[in-house]
Amino acid sequence: MSKKSILAALFILAGAGGGYFYWQKHQAEFAAAAANAALSTKDEAPKAPAISVTRIKPSEFVETALVTGSLIAREEILVSPEIEGFRVVELFADEGSTVKKGQILARLVAEQLEAQVAQNEANKARANAAIAQAKSRITEAEARKSEADAQLERAVPLKKSGYLSGSVYDQRESAARTSEAQVAAARDGLTSAEAEKAQIEAQLRELNWRRGNTEVKSPEDGIVSRRNARLGAVATAAGEPMFRIIAKGEIELDAEVVETELVKVKEGQKARVLVPGGDEADGVVRLVSPEIDRTTRMGRAKIFLGAKPGLRIGAFARGTIQTASSRGLGAPTAALMFDPAGTYVQLLDGDKVHRRIVKTGLVTGDLIEVTEGLNEGDTIVARAGTFLRDGDIIRPVLLDDKISASAAGAN
C-alpha cells in the first residue's frame, strides 16, 4: 500500500462520522503502514535495461556483385553462300539442329556450273594438244637449224680457199639464220600454248570451287539458332545470312554491371547465373569491358557458361559474381555505428558498454568482417542504439542464448 493511498484513507476516515475515534484507536497501525510504505519506496532503484548482445566469432565472407543481362552465343557463326545467284534446292538443317563441322546445311542448283566445267575440260584437252604440236614444231625447227648450221660451218673453209662462191655462202648463212628464227618462233608457240592451258586450268579450278560451294557447309560444330534459307530462294551474301550457328553450343551472359561494382570484377572470377524458370548455371567471368556508358553509368562483363542445352539465347538472366572472399571475425551489421571519428561498436565490459573504434572488410548477408578493433570472444551490443552512452550499465541478454531458449520452448 503506497503512502498516498494511506493518507487518502486517513482523510476519508477523518471526515466520516466517528472517524476521530477510529483514528485514535488505530493510530499506531497507520503510522507503521506509512513507515513501511515510505521505506519500500526509498529502497526501490531503477533497473538496468535488458540489451541483446552477441559474441564475436570467426565467419566466412564472400563479397558478390549483382549483374543482369541477356544470354548470348559465346561465338555466333554467320553462314552465307560463297557463290550467289543460284537457287536453293535442298535444306538439311533447321533451327535447333545440332551440326558438325563440314556437315551440309543446304544445296544450291549446280547444273550450269557442271556444264561450264565440262566445257573447260574440253578446252584444257585442246590446250594440251596445242602444247604437243608446239613441242613438235620446236623439234622440227631445231633439226633444220642443226642442218643449216652444219652447212654454214662447212662453207666457211671452202669460201676461204676459193672453192665456194660468195652467193652460195650467203645462201647457207641466210638459211642458218632463218632456221634459228624458226626455232625461236616454235618455242614462243609452246609458251603461248602453255599459258593458255594455265588460264584454262585456273578457270577450271574456279569452276570446281564454285561447284563445290553449291553445298553450303557448317564451318564449326554447333547448334543452329536461326535459319533464313528457303527452298527456291536465290542464295545471296547480301542481307541476312542463311544460317546462324552457336559455335560448339557455348553460351555466355552479356551482363551489365554498376560502375562502382565494375572495379571489383576481374577475369576468371566465379559467377552464378539464374534465368527465369529457376534454371541456374555456374560460370566464370571471361571478359570485362574497359568502357563505361556515360549515360547509364553501367559497364559490361561477359560471363562464360559453356554448353547448356537448357538455356536459350536472348533470355533475360541475373547473376552474382564472387568478387572477393575471406575468413575473419564477424559482427552484425546492425551493431555498427558511424560518426566523424569513424566506425565503432559498443563493447561490453562486465555490465558496462564502451565505445570501440573498428575497421571493417567484406560484407555477407547481415554480417560484416571486422579486421581491426575486436578479438574473438568479445561481446558487443547486437543492435546499436543512440540511447546507449559510453559507460552505461545494461543487463546483457546473449542473443545466441535467446535463440537457443526459444528453440527449446518450441520443442
Short mmCIF file of C-alpha atoms in Angstrom, two decimals:
data_model
loop_
_atom_site.label_atom_id
_atom_site.label_comp_id
_atom_site.label_asym_id
_atom_site.label_seq_id
_atom_site.Cartn_x
_atom_site.Cartn_y
_atom_site.Cartn_z
CA MET A 1 0.00 0.00 0.00
CA SER A 2 1.54 3.34 -1.07
CA LYS A 3 1.95 6.36 1.17
CA LYS A 4 -0.51 8.40 -0.85
CA SER A 5 -3.17 5.70 -0.52
CA ILE A 6 -2.71 5.58 3.26
CA LEU A 7 -3.02 9.35 3.61
CA ALA A 8 -6.08 9.39 1.41
CA ALA A 9 -7.66 6.72 3.59
CA LEU A 10 -6.87 8.74 6.75
CA PHE A 11 -8.51 11.85 5.38
CA ILE A 12 -11.56 9.90 4.35
CA LEU A 13 -11.85 8.36 7.80
CA ALA A 14 -11.27 11.70 9.49
CA GLY A 15 -14.10 13.24 7.51
CA ALA A 16 -16.53 10.42 8.20
CA GLY A 17 -18.72 10.23 11.28
CA GLY A 18 -16.81 8.75 14.22
CA GLY A 19 -13.56 8.97 12.25
CA TYR A 20 -11.71 10.67 15.01
CA PHE A 21 -12.24 7.83 17.47
CA TYR A 22 -11.25 5.31 14.79
CA TRP A 23 -8.08 7.27 14.17
CA GLN A 24 -7.20 7.28 17.86
CA LYS A 25 -7.76 3.57 18.14
CA HIS A 26 -5.65 2.56 15.06
CA GLN A 27 -3.13 5.42 15.04
CA ALA A 28 -0.17 3.12 15.69
CA GLU A 29 -1.11 0.76 12.83
CA PHE A 30 -1.49 3.63 10.36
CA ALA A 31 1.92 5.03 11.36
CA ALA A 32 3.62 1.64 10.89
CA ALA A 33 2.00 1.13 7.50
CA ALA A 34 3.06 4.61 6.37
CA ALA A 35 6.65 3.98 7.53
CA ASN A 36 6.83 0.62 5.72
CA ALA A 37 5.46 2.19 2.55
CA ALA A 38 7.99 5.01 2.69
CA LEU A 39 10.87 2.56 3.31
CA SER A 40 9.73 0.34 0.42
CA THR A 41 9.55 3.32 -1.92
CA LYS A 42 13.03 4.50 -0.86
CA ASP A 43 14.66 1.08 -1.44
CA GLU A 44 13.32 0.69 -4.97
CA ALA A 45 16.11 1.53 -7.52
CA PRO A 46 15.73 1.82 -11.32
CA LYS A 47 16.57 -1.46 -13.06
CA ALA A 48 19.22 -1.59 -15.86
CA PRO A 49 17.74 -2.08 -19.38
CA ALA A 50 17.89 -5.55 -20.93
CA ILE A 51 20.01 -5.33 -24.09
CA SER A 52 20.68 -8.08 -26.65
CA VAL A 53 24.39 -8.78 -27.07
CA THR A 54 26.39 -11.17 -29.24
CA ARG A 55 29.87 -12.68 -29.21
CA ILE A 56 32.44 -12.09 -31.94
CA LYS A 57 33.38 -15.30 -33.72
CA PRO A 58 35.09 -16.32 -36.99
CA SER A 59 32.95 -16.46 -40.13
CA GLU A 60 33.34 -16.99 -43.88
CA PHE A 61 32.85 -13.89 -46.00
CA VAL A 62 32.06 -13.80 -49.69
CA GLU A 63 31.52 -10.48 -51.44
CA THR A 64 29.43 -10.54 -54.61
CA ALA A 65 28.40 -8.12 -57.34
CA LEU A 66 24.87 -8.35 -58.73
CA VAL A 67 24.59 -8.23 -62.53
CA THR A 68 21.78 -8.51 -65.07
CA GLY A 69 21.74 -9.04 -68.80
CA SER A 70 20.84 -11.34 -71.67
CA LEU A 71 22.15 -14.73 -72.74
CA ILE A 72 24.12 -14.65 -76.00
CA ALA A 73 26.23 -17.05 -78.04
CA ARG A 74 29.89 -17.20 -76.98
CA GLU A 75 30.72 -17.11 -80.69
CA GLU A 76 27.98 -16.78 -83.31
CA ILE A 77 28.79 -18.08 -86.80
CA LEU A 78 27.04 -16.45 -89.74
CA VAL A 79 26.75 -18.88 -92.65
CA SER A 80 26.24 -17.22 -96.04
CA PRO A 81 26.68 -18.72 -99.54
CA GLU A 82 30.13 -18.44 -101.09
CA ILE A 83 28.51 -18.09 -104.52
CA GLU A 84 25.50 -16.01 -105.46
CA GLY A 85 22.73 -16.20 -107.99
CA PHE A 86 21.88 -19.90 -107.55
CA ARG A 87 18.61 -21.28 -106.24
CA VAL A 88 18.33 -23.30 -103.04
CA VAL A 89 17.17 -26.81 -103.96
CA GLU A 90 17.68 -28.73 -100.67
CA LEU A 91 17.85 -27.93 -96.96
CA PHE A 92 19.32 -30.33 -94.39
CA ALA A 93 19.20 -28.37 -91.10
CA ASP A 94 16.60 -26.45 -89.16
CA GLU A 95 16.57 -24.23 -86.07
CA GLY A 96 17.73 -26.18 -83.04
CA SER A 97 19.63 -28.76 -85.10
CA THR A 98 22.99 -29.89 -83.78
CA VAL A 99 25.52 -29.82 -86.61
CA LYS A 100 29.11 -30.96 -87.08
CA LYS A 101 31.97 -29.24 -88.83
CA GLY A 102 31.71 -29.88 -92.59
CA GLN A 103 28.10 -31.05 -92.42
CA ILE A 104 25.98 -29.99 -95.42
CA LEU A 105 23.33 -27.47 -94.40
CA ALA A 106 21.88 -26.61 -97.84
CA ARG A 107 22.47 -27.41 -101.52
CA LEU A 108 22.25 -24.99 -104.45
CA VAL A 109 21.45 -25.82 -108.06
CA ALA A 110 24.68 -26.87 -109.86
CA GLU A 111 23.70 -27.82 -113.48
CA GLN A 112 25.01 -24.58 -115.01
CA LEU A 113 28.36 -24.92 -113.27
CA GLU A 114 28.69 -28.54 -114.28
CA ALA A 115 28.18 -27.56 -117.94
CA GLN A 116 30.86 -24.89 -117.63
CA VAL A 117 33.23 -27.40 -116.02
CA ALA A 118 32.68 -29.82 -118.91
CA GLN A 119 33.39 -27.06 -121.44
CA ASN A 120 36.60 -26.09 -119.68
CA GLU A 121 37.71 -29.71 -119.55
CA ALA A 122 37.41 -29.77 -123.34
CA ASN A 123 39.34 -26.51 -123.61
CA LYS A 124 42.04 -27.99 -121.43
CA ALA A 125 42.29 -31.00 -123.72
CA ARG A 126 42.71 -28.69 -126.75
CA ALA A 127 45.38 -26.76 -124.89
CA ASN A 128 47.26 -30.00 -124.20
CA ALA A 129 47.10 -30.83 -127.93
CA ALA A 130 48.37 -27.37 -128.85
CA ILE A 131 51.27 -27.80 -126.45
CA ALA A 132 52.15 -31.14 -128.04
CA GLN A 133 52.08 -29.58 -131.53
CA ALA A 134 54.24 -26.70 -130.39
CA LYS A 135 56.81 -29.11 -129.00
CA SER A 136 56.83 -30.99 -132.34
CA ARG A 137 57.39 -27.76 -134.23
CA ILE A 138 60.26 -26.93 -131.93
CA THR A 139 61.86 -30.30 -132.59
CA GLU A 140 61.47 -29.88 -136.36
CA ALA A 141 62.82 -26.32 -136.28
CA GLU A 142 65.80 -27.36 -134.17
CA ALA A 143 66.60 -30.13 -136.68
CA ARG A 144 66.54 -27.71 -139.60
CA LYS A 145 68.68 -25.32 -137.62
CA SER A 146 71.24 -28.02 -136.92
CA GLU A 147 71.46 -28.87 -140.62
CA ALA A 148 71.77 -25.22 -141.66
CA ASP A 149 74.44 -24.62 -139.04
CA ALA A 150 76.41 -27.61 -140.32
CA GLN A 151 76.25 -26.44 -143.95
CA LEU A 152 77.35 -22.96 -142.94
CA GLU A 153 80.23 -24.41 -140.93
CA ARG A 154 81.42 -26.43 -143.94
CA ALA A 155 81.11 -23.42 -146.22
CA VAL A 156 83.49 -21.25 -144.23
CA PRO A 157 86.79 -23.03 -145.17
CA LEU A 158 85.59 -23.56 -148.74
CA LYS A 159 84.98 -19.86 -149.18
CA LYS A 160 88.42 -19.03 -147.81
CA SER A 161 90.11 -21.43 -150.27
CA GLY A 162 88.09 -20.08 -153.16
CA TYR A 163 86.20 -23.28 -153.92
CA LEU A 164 82.79 -21.78 -152.91
CA SER A 165 81.24 -18.73 -154.43
CA GLY A 166 80.11 -15.86 -152.26
CA SER A 167 76.47 -16.20 -153.30
CA VAL A 168 76.31 -19.82 -152.17
CA TYR A 169 77.91 -18.92 -148.87
CA ASP A 170 75.36 -16.15 -148.41
CA GLN A 171 72.53 -18.62 -149.07
CA ARG A 172 73.82 -21.01 -146.43
CA GLU A 173 74.31 -18.20 -143.92
CA SER A 174 70.75 -16.97 -144.56
CA ALA A 175 69.38 -20.49 -144.14
CA ALA A 176 71.13 -20.82 -140.76
CA ARG A 177 69.64 -17.55 -139.52
CA THR A 178 66.16 -18.47 -140.80
CA SER A 179 66.25 -21.82 -139.03
CA GLU A 180 67.29 -20.10 -135.81
CA ALA A 181 64.31 -17.75 -136.08
CA GLN A 182 62.00 -20.69 -136.71
CA VAL A 183 63.24 -22.37 -133.54
CA ALA A 184 62.52 -19.18 -131.53
CA ALA A 185 59.03 -18.93 -133.06
CA ALA A 186 58.29 -22.56 -132.24
CA ARG A 187 59.39 -22.03 -128.67
CA ASP A 188 57.18 -18.92 -128.42
CA GLY A 189 54.29 -21.00 -129.70
CA LEU A 190 54.89 -23.51 -126.92
CA THR A 191 54.95 -20.75 -124.32
CA SER A 192 51.67 -19.37 -125.66
CA ALA A 193 50.05 -22.81 -125.62
CA GLU A 194 51.21 -23.43 -122.05
CA ALA A 195 49.91 -20.02 -120.95
CA GLU A 196 46.54 -20.75 -122.49
CA LYS A 197 46.46 -24.09 -120.69
CA ALA A 198 47.33 -22.39 -117.38
CA GLN A 199 44.47 -19.93 -117.92
CA ILE A 200 42.05 -22.75 -118.68
CA GLU A 201 43.19 -24.64 -115.58
CA ALA A 202 42.69 -21.53 -113.41
CA GLN A 203 39.18 -21.15 -114.81
CA LEU A 204 38.57 -24.82 -114.17
CA ARG A 205 39.74 -24.54 -110.55
CA GLU A 206 37.39 -21.61 -110.03
CA LEU A 207 34.51 -23.52 -111.58
CA ASN A 208 35.25 -26.57 -109.43
CA TRP A 209 35.40 -24.30 -106.37
CA ARG A 210 32.08 -22.74 -107.30
CA ARG A 211 30.58 -26.16 -107.94
CA GLY A 212 31.91 -27.39 -104.56
CA ASN A 213 30.33 -24.42 -102.84
CA THR A 214 26.89 -25.27 -104.13
CA GLU A 215 26.92 -27.32 -100.92
CA VAL A 216 26.67 -24.87 -98.02
CA LYS A 217 28.52 -26.48 -95.09
CA SER A 218 28.89 -25.76 -91.39
CA PRO A 219 32.33 -24.30 -90.60
CA GLU A 220 32.21 -25.49 -86.98
CA ASP A 221 30.37 -27.78 -84.57
CA GLY A 222 27.39 -26.07 -83.01
CA ILE A 223 23.64 -25.53 -82.80
CA VAL A 224 21.59 -23.77 -85.46
CA SER A 225 19.92 -20.82 -83.75
CA ARG A 226 18.24 -19.36 -86.82
CA ARG A 227 17.54 -20.45 -90.40
CA ASN A 228 16.71 -17.82 -93.00
CA ALA A 229 17.25 -20.03 -96.07
CA ARG A 230 14.14 -21.02 -98.03
CA LEU A 231 13.66 -23.60 -100.77
CA GLY A 232 13.55 -21.97 -104.18
CA ALA A 233 15.08 -18.72 -102.97
CA VAL A 234 18.13 -17.33 -104.74
CA ALA A 235 21.17 -17.53 -102.49
CA THR A 236 22.90 -14.22 -101.82
CA ALA A 237 25.52 -12.94 -99.39
CA ALA A 238 23.67 -9.64 -99.07
CA GLY A 239 21.20 -9.24 -96.21
CA GLU A 240 20.57 -11.90 -93.59
CA PRO A 241 22.82 -14.99 -93.56
CA MET A 242 21.30 -18.35 -94.49
CA PHE A 243 22.06 -19.81 -91.05
CA ARG A 244 23.17 -18.57 -87.62
CA ILE A 245 25.08 -21.14 -85.57
CA ILE A 246 26.05 -21.10 -81.87
CA ALA A 247 29.63 -22.32 -82.07
CA LYS A 248 30.01 -25.52 -80.02
CA GLY A 249 26.68 -24.64 -78.36
CA GLU A 250 28.53 -22.40 -75.89
CA ILE A 251 26.55 -19.61 -74.21
CA GLU A 252 27.51 -16.65 -72.04
CA LEU A 253 25.79 -13.84 -70.16
CA ASP A 254 26.27 -10.36 -71.57
CA ALA A 255 25.91 -8.63 -68.22
CA GLU A 256 25.55 -5.02 -67.15
CA VAL A 257 27.48 -4.04 -64.02
CA VAL A 258 27.09 -0.92 -61.90
CA GLU A 259 30.06 1.39 -62.27
CA THR A 260 31.00 1.16 -58.58
CA GLU A 261 30.99 -2.65 -58.72
CA LEU A 262 32.80 -2.96 -62.04
CA VAL A 263 36.17 -2.08 -60.50
CA LYS A 264 35.92 -5.24 -58.38
CA VAL A 265 35.10 -7.54 -61.29
CA LYS A 266 38.08 -9.38 -62.78
CA GLU A 267 38.54 -12.04 -65.45
CA GLY A 268 38.46 -15.56 -64.03
CA GLN A 269 36.13 -14.80 -61.09
CA LYS A 270 33.39 -17.34 -60.39
CA ALA A 271 29.76 -16.47 -61.00
CA ARG A 272 26.29 -17.92 -60.57
CA VAL A 273 23.59 -17.17 -63.12
CA LEU A 274 19.82 -17.53 -62.62
CA VAL A 275 17.35 -17.40 -65.51
CA PRO A 276 13.55 -17.13 -65.36
CA GLY A 277 12.06 -20.52 -64.61
CA GLY A 278 14.57 -21.35 -61.90
CA ASP A 279 17.41 -22.71 -64.04
CA GLU A 280 20.84 -21.98 -62.56
CA ALA A 281 24.29 -22.32 -64.05
CA ASP A 282 27.84 -21.82 -62.83
CA GLY A 283 30.06 -19.56 -64.89
CA VAL A 284 33.28 -17.63 -64.95
CA VAL A 285 34.00 -14.05 -65.96
CA ARG A 286 35.57 -14.22 -69.43
CA LEU A 287 35.86 -10.54 -70.31
CA VAL A 288 35.46 -7.17 -68.61
CA SER A 289 34.83 -4.22 -70.90
CA PRO A 290 37.17 -1.24 -70.42
CA GLU A 291 34.33 1.16 -71.28
CA ILE A 292 31.51 2.58 -69.13
CA ASP A 293 28.40 4.03 -70.72
CA ARG A 294 28.37 7.75 -69.99
CA THR A 295 24.57 7.87 -69.97
CA THR A 296 23.66 4.86 -67.82
CA ARG A 297 26.96 4.69 -65.84
CA MET A 298 26.94 0.93 -66.43
CA GLY A 299 29.80 -1.29 -67.56
CA ARG A 300 29.71 -4.69 -69.24
CA ALA A 301 31.13 -8.10 -68.45
CA LYS A 302 30.87 -11.44 -70.27
CA ILE A 303 30.21 -14.48 -68.05
CA PHE A 304 31.05 -17.74 -69.85
CA LEU A 305 28.59 -20.56 -69.08
CA GLY A 306 29.61 -23.20 -71.63
CA ALA A 307 27.32 -25.59 -73.46
CA LYS A 308 23.99 -25.51 -71.61
CA PRO A 309 21.17 -27.12 -73.66
CA GLY A 310 18.55 -25.86 -71.19
CA LEU A 311 19.44 -22.21 -71.76
CA ARG A 312 18.15 -20.10 -74.65
CA ILE A 313 20.00 -17.14 -76.13
CA GLY A 314 18.13 -13.88 -75.82
CA ALA A 315 16.68 -14.79 -72.42
CA PHE A 316 17.00 -12.33 -69.54
CA ALA A 317 19.14 -13.51 -66.65
CA ARG A 318 20.61 -12.20 -63.44
CA GLY A 319 23.76 -13.33 -61.75
CA THR A 320 26.19 -12.81 -58.91
CA ILE A 321 29.94 -12.56 -59.36
CA GLN A 322 32.15 -13.57 -56.44
CA THR A 323 34.48 -10.58 -56.29
CA ALA A 324 36.27 -11.41 -53.01
CA SER A 325 36.33 -13.94 -50.15
CA SER A 326 38.00 -14.25 -46.76
CA ARG A 327 37.71 -15.75 -43.29
CA GLY A 328 37.68 -13.36 -40.34
CA LEU A 329 35.80 -12.10 -37.31
CA GLY A 330 32.16 -11.30 -37.99
CA ALA A 331 29.85 -8.78 -36.36
CA PRO A 332 26.20 -7.96 -37.13
CA THR A 333 25.91 -5.00 -39.47
CA ALA A 334 23.25 -3.62 -37.13
CA ALA A 335 25.87 -3.36 -34.37
CA LEU A 336 27.89 -0.73 -36.21
CA MET A 337 27.55 3.00 -35.68
CA PHE A 338 29.18 5.88 -37.50
CA ASP A 339 30.34 9.36 -36.65
CA PRO A 340 33.09 11.72 -37.82
CA ALA A 341 35.64 9.81 -35.74
CA GLY A 342 34.96 6.60 -37.64
CA THR A 343 33.08 3.33 -37.37
CA TYR A 344 32.56 1.94 -33.89
CA VAL A 345 30.71 -0.70 -31.86
CA GLN A 346 29.55 -0.80 -28.24
CA LEU A 347 31.79 -3.32 -26.48
CA LEU A 348 30.60 -4.94 -23.27
CA ASP A 349 32.95 -4.93 -20.26
CA GLY A 350 31.15 -6.70 -17.42
CA ASP A 351 27.79 -4.91 -17.43
CA LYS A 352 29.08 -1.65 -18.88
CA VAL A 353 29.27 -0.64 -22.53
CA HIS A 354 32.29 1.09 -24.00
CA ARG A 355 32.79 2.63 -27.39
CA ARG A 356 35.34 0.78 -29.58
CA ILE A 357 36.60 2.05 -32.96
CA VAL A 358 36.84 -0.74 -35.54
CA LYS A 359 37.88 -1.28 -39.15
CA THR A 360 35.70 -3.36 -41.42
CA GLY A 361 36.10 -5.51 -44.51
CA LEU A 362 33.76 -7.70 -46.55
CA VAL A 363 30.00 -7.93 -46.04
CA THR A 364 27.99 -11.13 -46.35
CA GLY A 365 24.28 -11.01 -45.57
CA ASP A 366 23.82 -9.36 -42.18
CA LEU A 367 27.43 -9.96 -41.09
CA ILE A 368 30.39 -7.65 -41.66
CA GLU A 369 34.04 -8.55 -41.33
CA VAL A 370 35.91 -6.74 -38.54
CA THR A 371 39.58 -6.51 -39.47
CA GLU A 372 40.76 -4.37 -36.52
CA GLY A 373 39.48 -3.40 -33.07
CA LEU A 374 37.93 -6.64 -31.78
CA ASN A 375 39.10 -10.09 -30.73
CA GLU A 376 37.42 -13.46 -30.94
CA GLY A 377 35.05 -13.91 -27.99
CA ASP A 378 34.42 -10.19 -27.39
CA THR A 379 30.82 -9.33 -26.56
CA ILE A 380 29.17 -6.35 -28.24
CA VAL A 381 25.70 -4.83 -28.35
CA ALA A 382 23.92 -6.66 -31.15
CA ARG A 383 21.74 -3.77 -32.27
CA ALA A 384 23.40 -0.45 -31.63
CA GLY A 385 21.21 2.39 -30.44
CA THR A 386 21.80 6.05 -29.79
CA PHE A 387 20.12 5.72 -26.35
CA LEU A 388 23.24 3.95 -25.02
CA ARG A 389 26.20 6.04 -23.95
CA ASP A 390 29.76 5.16 -23.15
CA GLY A 391 29.83 3.75 -19.59
CA ASP A 392 26.10 2.91 -19.39
CA ILE A 393 25.17 -0.13 -17.32
CA ILE A 394 22.99 -2.72 -19.05
CA ARG A 395 21.52 -6.12 -18.32
CA PRO A 396 23.04 -8.19 -21.20
CA VAL A 397 20.96 -10.86 -22.86
CA LEU A 398 23.15 -13.07 -25.08
CA LEU A 399 21.44 -13.31 -28.43
CA ASP A 400 22.63 -16.86 -29.04
CA ASP A 401 21.16 -17.97 -25.68
CA LYS A 402 17.84 -16.30 -26.51
CA ILE A 403 17.67 -18.15 -29.81
CA SER A 404 18.51 -21.47 -28.10
CA ALA A 405 15.89 -20.87 -25.41
CA SER A 406 13.21 -20.02 -27.99
CA ALA A 407 14.03 -23.19 -29.95
CA ALA A 408 13.82 -25.28 -26.76
CA GLY A 409 10.45 -23.72 -25.88
CA ALA A 410 9.15 -24.50 -29.35
CA ASN A 411 10.13 -28.13 -28.92
#
